[in-house]
Short mmCIF file of C-alpha atoms in Angstrom, two decimals:
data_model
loop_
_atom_site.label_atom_id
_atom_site.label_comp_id
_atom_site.label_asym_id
_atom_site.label_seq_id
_atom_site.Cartn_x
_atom_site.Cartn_y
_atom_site.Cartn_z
CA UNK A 28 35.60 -8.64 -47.83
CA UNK A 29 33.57 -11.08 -45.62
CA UNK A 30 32.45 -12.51 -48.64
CA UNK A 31 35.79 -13.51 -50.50
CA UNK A 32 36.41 -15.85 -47.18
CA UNK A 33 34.91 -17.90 -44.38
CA UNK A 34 32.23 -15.79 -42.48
CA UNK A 35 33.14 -14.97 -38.86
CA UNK A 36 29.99 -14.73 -35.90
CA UNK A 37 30.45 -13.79 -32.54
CA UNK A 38 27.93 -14.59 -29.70
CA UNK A 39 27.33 -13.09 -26.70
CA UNK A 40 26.00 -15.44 -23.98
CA UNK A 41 26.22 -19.32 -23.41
CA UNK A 42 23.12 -19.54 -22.23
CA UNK A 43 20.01 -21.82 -24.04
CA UNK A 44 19.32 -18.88 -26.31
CA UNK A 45 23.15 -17.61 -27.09
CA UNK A 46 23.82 -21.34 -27.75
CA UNK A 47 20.75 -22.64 -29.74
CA UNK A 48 22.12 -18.96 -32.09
CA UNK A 49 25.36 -20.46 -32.41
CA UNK A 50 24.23 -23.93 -33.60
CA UNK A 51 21.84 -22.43 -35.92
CA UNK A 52 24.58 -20.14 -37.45
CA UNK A 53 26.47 -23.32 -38.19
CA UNK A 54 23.76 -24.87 -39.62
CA UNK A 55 22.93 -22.27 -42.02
CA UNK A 56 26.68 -21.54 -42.75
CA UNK A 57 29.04 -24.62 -41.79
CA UNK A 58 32.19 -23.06 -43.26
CA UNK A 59 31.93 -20.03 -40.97
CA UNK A 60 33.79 -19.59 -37.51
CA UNK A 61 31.45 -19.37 -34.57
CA UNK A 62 32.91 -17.96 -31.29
CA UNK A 63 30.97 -17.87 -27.97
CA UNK A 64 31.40 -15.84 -25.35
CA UNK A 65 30.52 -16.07 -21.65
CA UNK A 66 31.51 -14.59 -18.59
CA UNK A 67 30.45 -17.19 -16.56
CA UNK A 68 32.55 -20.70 -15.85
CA UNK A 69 30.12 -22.99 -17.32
CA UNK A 70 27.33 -23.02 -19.99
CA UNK A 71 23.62 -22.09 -18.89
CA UNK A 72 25.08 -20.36 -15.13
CA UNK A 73 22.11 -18.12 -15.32
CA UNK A 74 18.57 -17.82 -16.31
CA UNK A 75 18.93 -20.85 -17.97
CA UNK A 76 19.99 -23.01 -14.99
CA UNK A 77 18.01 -21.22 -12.41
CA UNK A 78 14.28 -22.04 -13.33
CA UNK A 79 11.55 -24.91 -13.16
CA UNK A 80 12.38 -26.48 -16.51
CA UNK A 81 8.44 -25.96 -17.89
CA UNK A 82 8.06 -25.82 -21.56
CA UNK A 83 5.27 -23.55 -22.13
CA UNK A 84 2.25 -24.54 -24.46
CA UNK A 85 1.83 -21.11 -25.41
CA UNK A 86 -1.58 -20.05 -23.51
CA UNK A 87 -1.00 -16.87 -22.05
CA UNK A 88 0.30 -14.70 -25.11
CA UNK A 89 -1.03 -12.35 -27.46
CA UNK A 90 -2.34 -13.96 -30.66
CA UNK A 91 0.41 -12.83 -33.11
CA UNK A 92 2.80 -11.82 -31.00
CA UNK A 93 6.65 -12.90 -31.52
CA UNK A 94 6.51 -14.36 -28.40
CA UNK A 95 3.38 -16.89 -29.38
CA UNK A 96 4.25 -17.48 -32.88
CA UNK A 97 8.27 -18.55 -31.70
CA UNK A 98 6.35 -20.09 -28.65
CA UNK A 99 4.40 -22.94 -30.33
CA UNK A 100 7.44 -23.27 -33.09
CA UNK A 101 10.08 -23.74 -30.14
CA UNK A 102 8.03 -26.40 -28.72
CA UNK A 103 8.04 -28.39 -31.85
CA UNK A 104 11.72 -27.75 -32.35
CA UNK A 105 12.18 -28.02 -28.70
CA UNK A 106 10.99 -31.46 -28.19
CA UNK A 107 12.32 -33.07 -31.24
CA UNK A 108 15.24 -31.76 -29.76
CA UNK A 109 15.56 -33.74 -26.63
CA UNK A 110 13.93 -36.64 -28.13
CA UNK A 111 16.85 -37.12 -30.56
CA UNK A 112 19.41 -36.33 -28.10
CA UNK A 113 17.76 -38.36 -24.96
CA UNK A 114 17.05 -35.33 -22.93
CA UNK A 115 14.27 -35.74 -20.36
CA UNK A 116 11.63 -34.37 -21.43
CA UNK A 117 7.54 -35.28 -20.29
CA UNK A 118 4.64 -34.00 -21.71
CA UNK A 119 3.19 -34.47 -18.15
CA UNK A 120 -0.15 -31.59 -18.66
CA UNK A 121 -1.03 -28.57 -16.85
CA UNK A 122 -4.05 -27.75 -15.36
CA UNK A 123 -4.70 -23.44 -15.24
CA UNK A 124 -7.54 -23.86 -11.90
CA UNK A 125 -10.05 -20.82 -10.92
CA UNK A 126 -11.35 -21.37 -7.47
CA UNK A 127 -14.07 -18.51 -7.60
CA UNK A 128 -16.60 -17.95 -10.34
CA UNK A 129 -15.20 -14.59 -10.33
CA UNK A 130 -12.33 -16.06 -12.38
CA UNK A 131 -14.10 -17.89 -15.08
CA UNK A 132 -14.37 -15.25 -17.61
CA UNK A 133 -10.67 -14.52 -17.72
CA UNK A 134 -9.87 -18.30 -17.69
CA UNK A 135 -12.39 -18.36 -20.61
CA UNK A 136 -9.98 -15.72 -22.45
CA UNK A 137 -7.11 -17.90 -21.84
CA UNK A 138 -8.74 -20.35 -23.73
CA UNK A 139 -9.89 -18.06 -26.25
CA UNK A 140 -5.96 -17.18 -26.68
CA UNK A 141 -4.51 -20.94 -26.75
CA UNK A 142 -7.01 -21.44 -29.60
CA UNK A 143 -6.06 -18.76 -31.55
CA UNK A 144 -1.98 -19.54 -30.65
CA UNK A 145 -2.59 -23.15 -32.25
CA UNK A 146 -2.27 -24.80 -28.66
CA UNK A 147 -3.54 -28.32 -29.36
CA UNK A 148 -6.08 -30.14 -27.26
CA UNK A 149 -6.53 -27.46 -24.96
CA UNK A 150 -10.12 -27.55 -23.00
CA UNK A 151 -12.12 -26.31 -20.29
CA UNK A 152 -13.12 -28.79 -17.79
CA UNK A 153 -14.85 -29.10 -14.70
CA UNK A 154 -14.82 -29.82 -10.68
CA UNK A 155 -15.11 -33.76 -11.86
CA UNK A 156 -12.83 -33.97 -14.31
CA UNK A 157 -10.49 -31.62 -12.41
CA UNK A 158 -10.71 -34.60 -10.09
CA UNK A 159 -9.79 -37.11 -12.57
CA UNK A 160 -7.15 -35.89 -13.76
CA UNK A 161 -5.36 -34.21 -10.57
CA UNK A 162 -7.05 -36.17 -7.58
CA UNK A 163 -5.52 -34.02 -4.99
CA UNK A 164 -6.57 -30.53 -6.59
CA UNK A 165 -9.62 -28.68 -6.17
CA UNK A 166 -11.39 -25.92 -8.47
CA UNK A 167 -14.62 -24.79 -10.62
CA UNK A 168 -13.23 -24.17 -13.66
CA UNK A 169 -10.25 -25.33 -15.12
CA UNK A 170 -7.99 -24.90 -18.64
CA UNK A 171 -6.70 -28.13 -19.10
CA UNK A 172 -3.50 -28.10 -21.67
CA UNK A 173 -2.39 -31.66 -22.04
CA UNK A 174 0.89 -31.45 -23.76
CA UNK A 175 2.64 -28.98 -21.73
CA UNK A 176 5.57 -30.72 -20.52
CA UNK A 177 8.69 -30.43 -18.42
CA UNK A 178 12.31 -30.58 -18.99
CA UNK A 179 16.12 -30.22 -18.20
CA UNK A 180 16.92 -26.78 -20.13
CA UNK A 181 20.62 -26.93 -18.27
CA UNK A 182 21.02 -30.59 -20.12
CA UNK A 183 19.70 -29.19 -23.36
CA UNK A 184 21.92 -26.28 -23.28
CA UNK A 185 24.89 -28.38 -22.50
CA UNK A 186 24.05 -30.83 -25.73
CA UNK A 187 23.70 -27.68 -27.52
CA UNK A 188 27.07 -26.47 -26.35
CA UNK A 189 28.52 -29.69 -27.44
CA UNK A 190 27.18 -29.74 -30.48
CA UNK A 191 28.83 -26.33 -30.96
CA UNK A 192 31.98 -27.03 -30.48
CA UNK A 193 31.55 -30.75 -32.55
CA UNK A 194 30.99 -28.42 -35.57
CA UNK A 195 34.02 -26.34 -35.49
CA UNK A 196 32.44 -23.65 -32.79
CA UNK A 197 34.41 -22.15 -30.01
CA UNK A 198 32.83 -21.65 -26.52
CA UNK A 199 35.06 -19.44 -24.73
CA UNK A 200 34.09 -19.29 -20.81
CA UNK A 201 35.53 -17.14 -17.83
CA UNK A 202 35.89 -14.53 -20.97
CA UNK A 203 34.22 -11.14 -20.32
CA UNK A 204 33.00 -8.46 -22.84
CA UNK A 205 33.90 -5.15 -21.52
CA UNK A 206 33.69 -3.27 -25.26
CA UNK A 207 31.70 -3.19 -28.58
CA UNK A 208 32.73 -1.03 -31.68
CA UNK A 209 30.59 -1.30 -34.74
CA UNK A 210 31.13 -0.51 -37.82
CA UNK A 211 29.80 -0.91 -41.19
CA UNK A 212 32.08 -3.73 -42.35
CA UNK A 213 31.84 -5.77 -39.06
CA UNK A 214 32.12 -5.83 -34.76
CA UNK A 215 34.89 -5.77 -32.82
CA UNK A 216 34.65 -6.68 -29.38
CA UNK A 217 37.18 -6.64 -26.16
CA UNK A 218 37.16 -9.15 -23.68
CA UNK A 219 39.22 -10.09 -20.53
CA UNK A 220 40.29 -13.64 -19.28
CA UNK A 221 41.60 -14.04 -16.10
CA UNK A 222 44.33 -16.22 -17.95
CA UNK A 223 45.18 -13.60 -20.33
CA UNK A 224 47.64 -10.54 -19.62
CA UNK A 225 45.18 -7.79 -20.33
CA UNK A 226 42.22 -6.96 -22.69
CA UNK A 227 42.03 -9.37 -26.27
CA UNK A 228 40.43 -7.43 -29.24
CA UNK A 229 39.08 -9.63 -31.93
CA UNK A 230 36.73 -8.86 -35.20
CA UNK A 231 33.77 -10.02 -36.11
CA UNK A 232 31.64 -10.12 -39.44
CA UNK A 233 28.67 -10.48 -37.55
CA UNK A 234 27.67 -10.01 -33.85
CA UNK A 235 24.51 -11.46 -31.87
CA UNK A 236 24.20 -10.65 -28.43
CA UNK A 237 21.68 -13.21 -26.22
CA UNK A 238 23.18 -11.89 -22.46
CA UNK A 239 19.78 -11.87 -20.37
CA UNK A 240 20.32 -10.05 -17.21
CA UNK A 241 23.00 -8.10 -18.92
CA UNK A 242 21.17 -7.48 -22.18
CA UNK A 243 20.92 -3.90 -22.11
CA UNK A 244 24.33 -3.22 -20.51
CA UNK A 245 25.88 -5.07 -23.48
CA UNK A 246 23.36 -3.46 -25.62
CA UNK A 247 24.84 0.16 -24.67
CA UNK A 248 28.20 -0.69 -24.85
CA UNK A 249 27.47 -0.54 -28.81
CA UNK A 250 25.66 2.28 -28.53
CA UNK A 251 22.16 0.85 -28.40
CA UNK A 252 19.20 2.73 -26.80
CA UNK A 253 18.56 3.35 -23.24
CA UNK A 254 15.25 0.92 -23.51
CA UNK A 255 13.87 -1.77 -22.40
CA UNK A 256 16.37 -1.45 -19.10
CA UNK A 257 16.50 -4.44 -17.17
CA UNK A 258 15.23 -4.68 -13.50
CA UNK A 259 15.66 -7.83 -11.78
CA UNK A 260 13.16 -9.83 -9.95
CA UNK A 261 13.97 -12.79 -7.89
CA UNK A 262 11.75 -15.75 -8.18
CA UNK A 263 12.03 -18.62 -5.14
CA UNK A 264 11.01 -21.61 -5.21
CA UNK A 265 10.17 -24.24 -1.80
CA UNK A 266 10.75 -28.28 -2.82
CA UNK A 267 7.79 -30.28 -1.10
CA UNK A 268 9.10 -32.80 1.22
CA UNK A 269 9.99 -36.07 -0.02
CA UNK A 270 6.26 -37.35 0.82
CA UNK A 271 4.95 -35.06 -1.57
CA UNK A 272 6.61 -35.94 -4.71
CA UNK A 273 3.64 -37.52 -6.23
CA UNK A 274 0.79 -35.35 -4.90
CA UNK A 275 0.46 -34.22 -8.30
CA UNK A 276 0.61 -35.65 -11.82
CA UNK A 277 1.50 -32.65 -13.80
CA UNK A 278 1.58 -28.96 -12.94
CA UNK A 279 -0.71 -27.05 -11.43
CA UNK A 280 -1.12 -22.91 -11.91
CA UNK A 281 -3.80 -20.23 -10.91
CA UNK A 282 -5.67 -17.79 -13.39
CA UNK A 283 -3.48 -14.56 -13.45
CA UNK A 284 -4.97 -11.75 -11.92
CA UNK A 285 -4.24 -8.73 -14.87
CA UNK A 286 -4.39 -6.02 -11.71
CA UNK A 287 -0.63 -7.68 -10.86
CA UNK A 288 2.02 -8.44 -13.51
CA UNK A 289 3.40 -11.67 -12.21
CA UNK A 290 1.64 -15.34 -12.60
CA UNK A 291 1.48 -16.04 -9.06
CA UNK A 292 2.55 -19.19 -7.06
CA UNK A 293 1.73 -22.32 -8.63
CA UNK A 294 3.38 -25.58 -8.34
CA UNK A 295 5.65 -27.34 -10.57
CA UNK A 296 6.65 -31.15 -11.04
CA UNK A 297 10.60 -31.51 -11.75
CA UNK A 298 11.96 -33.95 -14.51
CA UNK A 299 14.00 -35.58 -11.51
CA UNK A 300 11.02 -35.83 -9.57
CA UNK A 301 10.85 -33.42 -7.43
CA UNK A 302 7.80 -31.18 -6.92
CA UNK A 303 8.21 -27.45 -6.26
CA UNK A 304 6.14 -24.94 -4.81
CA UNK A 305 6.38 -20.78 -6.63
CA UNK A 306 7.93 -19.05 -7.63
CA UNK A 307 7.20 -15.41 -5.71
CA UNK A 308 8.13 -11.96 -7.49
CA UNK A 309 10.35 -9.42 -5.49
CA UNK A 310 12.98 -7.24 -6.33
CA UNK A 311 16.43 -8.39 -6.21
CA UNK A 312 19.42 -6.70 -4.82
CA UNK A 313 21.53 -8.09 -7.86
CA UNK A 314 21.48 -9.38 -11.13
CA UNK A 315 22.76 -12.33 -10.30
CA UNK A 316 22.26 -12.42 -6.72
CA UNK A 317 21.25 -16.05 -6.69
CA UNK A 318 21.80 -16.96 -2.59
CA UNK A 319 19.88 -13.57 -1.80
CA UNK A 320 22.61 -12.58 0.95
CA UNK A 321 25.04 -10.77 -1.48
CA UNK A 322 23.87 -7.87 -2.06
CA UNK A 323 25.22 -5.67 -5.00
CA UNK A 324 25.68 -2.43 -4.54
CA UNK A 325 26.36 -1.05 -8.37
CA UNK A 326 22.79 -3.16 -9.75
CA UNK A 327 20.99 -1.82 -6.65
CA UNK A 328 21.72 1.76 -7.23
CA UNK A 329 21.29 1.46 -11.02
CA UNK A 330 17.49 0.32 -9.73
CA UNK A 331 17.04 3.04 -7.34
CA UNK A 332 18.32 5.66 -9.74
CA UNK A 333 15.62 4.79 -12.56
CA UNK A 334 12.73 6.86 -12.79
CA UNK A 335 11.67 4.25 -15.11
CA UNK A 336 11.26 1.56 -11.86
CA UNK A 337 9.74 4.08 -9.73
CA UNK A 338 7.05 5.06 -11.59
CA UNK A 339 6.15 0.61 -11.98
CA UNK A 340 6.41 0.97 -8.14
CA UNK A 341 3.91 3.58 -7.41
CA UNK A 342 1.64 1.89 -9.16
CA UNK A 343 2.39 -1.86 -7.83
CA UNK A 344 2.63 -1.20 -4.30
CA UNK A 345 -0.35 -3.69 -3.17
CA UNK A 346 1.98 -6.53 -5.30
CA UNK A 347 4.59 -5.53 -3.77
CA UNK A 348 3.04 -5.86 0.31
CA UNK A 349 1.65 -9.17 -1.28
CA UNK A 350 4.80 -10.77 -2.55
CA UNK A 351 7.12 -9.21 0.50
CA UNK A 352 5.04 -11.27 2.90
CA UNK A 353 6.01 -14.42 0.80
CA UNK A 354 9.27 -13.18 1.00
CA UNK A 355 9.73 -13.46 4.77
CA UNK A 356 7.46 -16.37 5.36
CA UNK A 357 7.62 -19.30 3.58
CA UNK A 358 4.62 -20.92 5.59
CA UNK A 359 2.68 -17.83 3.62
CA UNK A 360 4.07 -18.90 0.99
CA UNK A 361 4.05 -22.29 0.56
CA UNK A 362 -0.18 -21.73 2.13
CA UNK A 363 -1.07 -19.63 -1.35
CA UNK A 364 -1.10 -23.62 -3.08
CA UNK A 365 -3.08 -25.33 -0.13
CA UNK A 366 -6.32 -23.77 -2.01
CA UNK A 367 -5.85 -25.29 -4.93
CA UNK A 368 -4.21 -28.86 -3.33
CA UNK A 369 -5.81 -28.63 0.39
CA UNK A 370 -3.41 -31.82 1.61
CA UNK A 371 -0.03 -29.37 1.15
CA UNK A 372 -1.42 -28.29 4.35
CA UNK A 373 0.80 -29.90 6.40
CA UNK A 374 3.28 -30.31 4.29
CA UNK A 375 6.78 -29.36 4.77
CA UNK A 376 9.47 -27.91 2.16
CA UNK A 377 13.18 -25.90 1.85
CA UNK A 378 14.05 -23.42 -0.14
CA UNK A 379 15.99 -23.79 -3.10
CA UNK A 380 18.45 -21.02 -5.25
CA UNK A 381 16.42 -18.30 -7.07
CA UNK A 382 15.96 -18.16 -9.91
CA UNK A 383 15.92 -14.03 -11.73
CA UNK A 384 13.87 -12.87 -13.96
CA UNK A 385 15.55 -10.33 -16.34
CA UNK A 386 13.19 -8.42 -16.30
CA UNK A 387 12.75 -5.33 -19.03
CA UNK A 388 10.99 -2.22 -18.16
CA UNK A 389 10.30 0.74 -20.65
CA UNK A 390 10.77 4.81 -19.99
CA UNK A 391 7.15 4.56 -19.00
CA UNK A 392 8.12 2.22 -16.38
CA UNK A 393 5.84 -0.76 -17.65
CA UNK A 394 6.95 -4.27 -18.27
CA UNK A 395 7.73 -5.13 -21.77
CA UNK A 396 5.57 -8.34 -22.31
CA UNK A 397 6.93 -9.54 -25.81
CA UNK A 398 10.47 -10.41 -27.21
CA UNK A 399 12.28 -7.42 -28.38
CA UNK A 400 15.07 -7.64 -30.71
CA UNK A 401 17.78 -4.59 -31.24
CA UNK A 402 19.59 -4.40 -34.55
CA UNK A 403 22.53 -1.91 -34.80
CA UNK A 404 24.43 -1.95 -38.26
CA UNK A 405 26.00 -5.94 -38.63
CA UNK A 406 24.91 -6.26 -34.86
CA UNK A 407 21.91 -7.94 -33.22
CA UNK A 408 21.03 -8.01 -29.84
CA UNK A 409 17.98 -9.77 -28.17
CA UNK A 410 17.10 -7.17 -25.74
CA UNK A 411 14.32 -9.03 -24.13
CA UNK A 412 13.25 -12.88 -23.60
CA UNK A 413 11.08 -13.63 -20.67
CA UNK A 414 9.11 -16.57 -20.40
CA UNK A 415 8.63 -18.59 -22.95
CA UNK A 416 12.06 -17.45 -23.92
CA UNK A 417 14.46 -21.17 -23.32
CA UNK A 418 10.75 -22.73 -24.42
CA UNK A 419 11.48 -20.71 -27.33
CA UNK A 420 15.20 -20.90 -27.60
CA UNK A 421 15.32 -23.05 -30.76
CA UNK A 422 12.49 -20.74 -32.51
CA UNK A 423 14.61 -17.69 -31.19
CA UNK A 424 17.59 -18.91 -32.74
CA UNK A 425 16.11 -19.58 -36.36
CA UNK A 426 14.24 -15.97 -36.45
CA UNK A 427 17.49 -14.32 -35.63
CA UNK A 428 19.74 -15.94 -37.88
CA UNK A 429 16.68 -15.78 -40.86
CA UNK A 430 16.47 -11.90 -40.22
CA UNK A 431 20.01 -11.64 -39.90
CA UNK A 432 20.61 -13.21 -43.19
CA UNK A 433 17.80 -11.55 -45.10
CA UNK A 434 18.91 -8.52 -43.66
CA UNK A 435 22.41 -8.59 -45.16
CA UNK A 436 21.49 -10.84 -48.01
CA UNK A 437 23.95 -13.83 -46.65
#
């Protein structure tokens, strides 16, 4: 029985979220052995390394919601975090601008949402003290959330890695899970190495999948339900020229528009100072498609073949036209921040590599907004965890491991 010795855990994914589980199952059980898998050659390959590095205050989500109560935890945990391992991390502020009157009232319920989410300092300012605080941006109503900040989440996801492995943990990279078999006593799970003959079985007390873009394949593979499925969307980012580095002082955003399901472009200071410009929101021929020239053929056809995305689609087309035009010209693109900092008007930029959103998607074809957690027998798998999600790693981590415990009375 697992009881009569040490406790075994496997993980599935070494990205933020796989990793912060893994430290936090050591935490809570330091005799156990804690194996990581990871198909990838290095630690955070994928979400995790491919995105702006903002850690979200927790404005946008819906009071109660997993995602805004692990939200405003994660940040906590998030920043003592780097603090105590030097990570960079800058609470550098965010500004959420309207241009048109016509946006005040759902700025207003922004505010009305960071309020009830615990967001602290949070306030609605005007054209002058827009001004003060972001001399180069323009607006007539602005959300104003002082303490969201900016970070390295490939650096923190390394430490965590580290930290891993410094308490007994094994990280296994390059290793591939190609099969899941639960049962009530435990998980077995095959994987491939390219070192290794042919496929390695091993058992597991417990299993936690965090695999992102490949959540729901890995999800299936122990019988877990069709839905969410994941769709990727690409997001791409332009890097001002060097001249433009300090045209801002924090980060700048625009009001979402609730008739299309994607923020928007906005623009984004880097912890190594660089200042980006995006990201836009198009469908990507791969779910890790990262360059944007090689397309895959098998996660194409697995898009084209659900109803599910066809239905979001029909009714998204307008998005769509909007963000294709992004898509093939980045003067378009990069022009959707000049309202809201007129002197990036003659400013130049280059793309960077995409980032991709794994994106989950119900029967109904409809985004799945919150965090969404499978569990199957001694298995858990986090089937969904869009932004906030590496804001929320930490948060993530304890939930899972708390449920998981309570759940089988560890």
């Amino acid at each position: 029985m697992a009881q009569d010795r040490a406790r075994t855990f496997g993980v599935i994914g070494a990205g933020i979220i796989g990793l912060a589980v893994a430290r936090e199952l050591l935490h809570q059980f330091p005799d156990a052995s804690v194996t990581v898998f990871d198909k990838a050659p290095k630690v955070a390959a994928h979400q995790t390394g491919h995105n702006s590095g903002v850690v979200h205050a927790g404005l946008y989500y819906e009071p109660g919601s997993l995602k805004a109560r692990l939200c405003r935890r994660g940040v906590a945990l998030l920043s003592d975090y780097a603090r105590s391992r030097n990570l960079p991390y800058e609470a550098c502020g965010k500004l959420v601008v309207a241009l048109h009157p016509d946006e005040h009232d759902r700025l207003r319920t922004i505010y009305q949402r960071a309020m009830a989410n615990g967001v602290p300092d949070v306030e609605l300012i005007g054209p002058e003290r827009i001004r003060q605080l972001e001399p180069n941006a323009v607006g007539t109503l602005a959300l104003h959330s002082p303490h969201t900040a900016i970070t390295d989440f490939a650096a923190v996801t390394r430490a965590l890695a580290d930290e891993v492995r410094t308490a007994g943990g094994q990280v296994r990279l390059n290793t591939h899970v190609i099969d899941i078999s639960l049962s009530d006593h435990g998980s077995t799970v095959t994987t491939t190495h390219p070192n290794d003959a042919g496929p390695c079985t091993e058992e597991f007390d417990y299993l936690v999948s965090c695999a992102g873009l490949q959540s729901d394949r890995i999800a299936q593979l122990a019988g877990g339900a069709t839905y969410p499925k994941i769709v990727p969307f690409f997001g791409q980012y332009s890097q001002l020229e060097p001249a433009y580095r300090q045209i801002l002082r924090g980060l700048v955003y625009p009001v979402p528009d609730p008739a299309y399901p994607f923020l928007g472009v906005h623009l984004t200071k880097r912890v190594d100072g660089e200042m980006l410009v995006g990201p836009n929101a198009f469908l990507s021929c791969g779910r890790e498609n990262y360059t944007g020239w090689r397309i895959d053929a098998a996660d194409t056809l697995d898009v084209v073949r659900s109803q599910s995305f066809w239905k979001f689609a029909g009714r998204n087309i307008r998005t769509a036209l909007r963000e294709f035009a992004g898509v093939v010209s980045r003067k378009r693109f990069v022009s959707g921040a000049t309202a809201y900092v007129p002197k990036l008007a003659a400013a130049s930029s280059k793309l960077i590599p995409r980032g991709i959103r794994a994106q989950a998607m119900d029967a109904h074809g409809h985004l799945v907004d919150d965090f969404v957690i499978e569990h199957l027998r001694r298995a858990t798998f986090l089937r969904n965890a869009p932004s906030p999600g590496a804001t929320s790693s930490l948060a993530i981590a304890e939930h899972i491991v708390a449920t998981l415990t309570d759940a089988h009375n560890l």
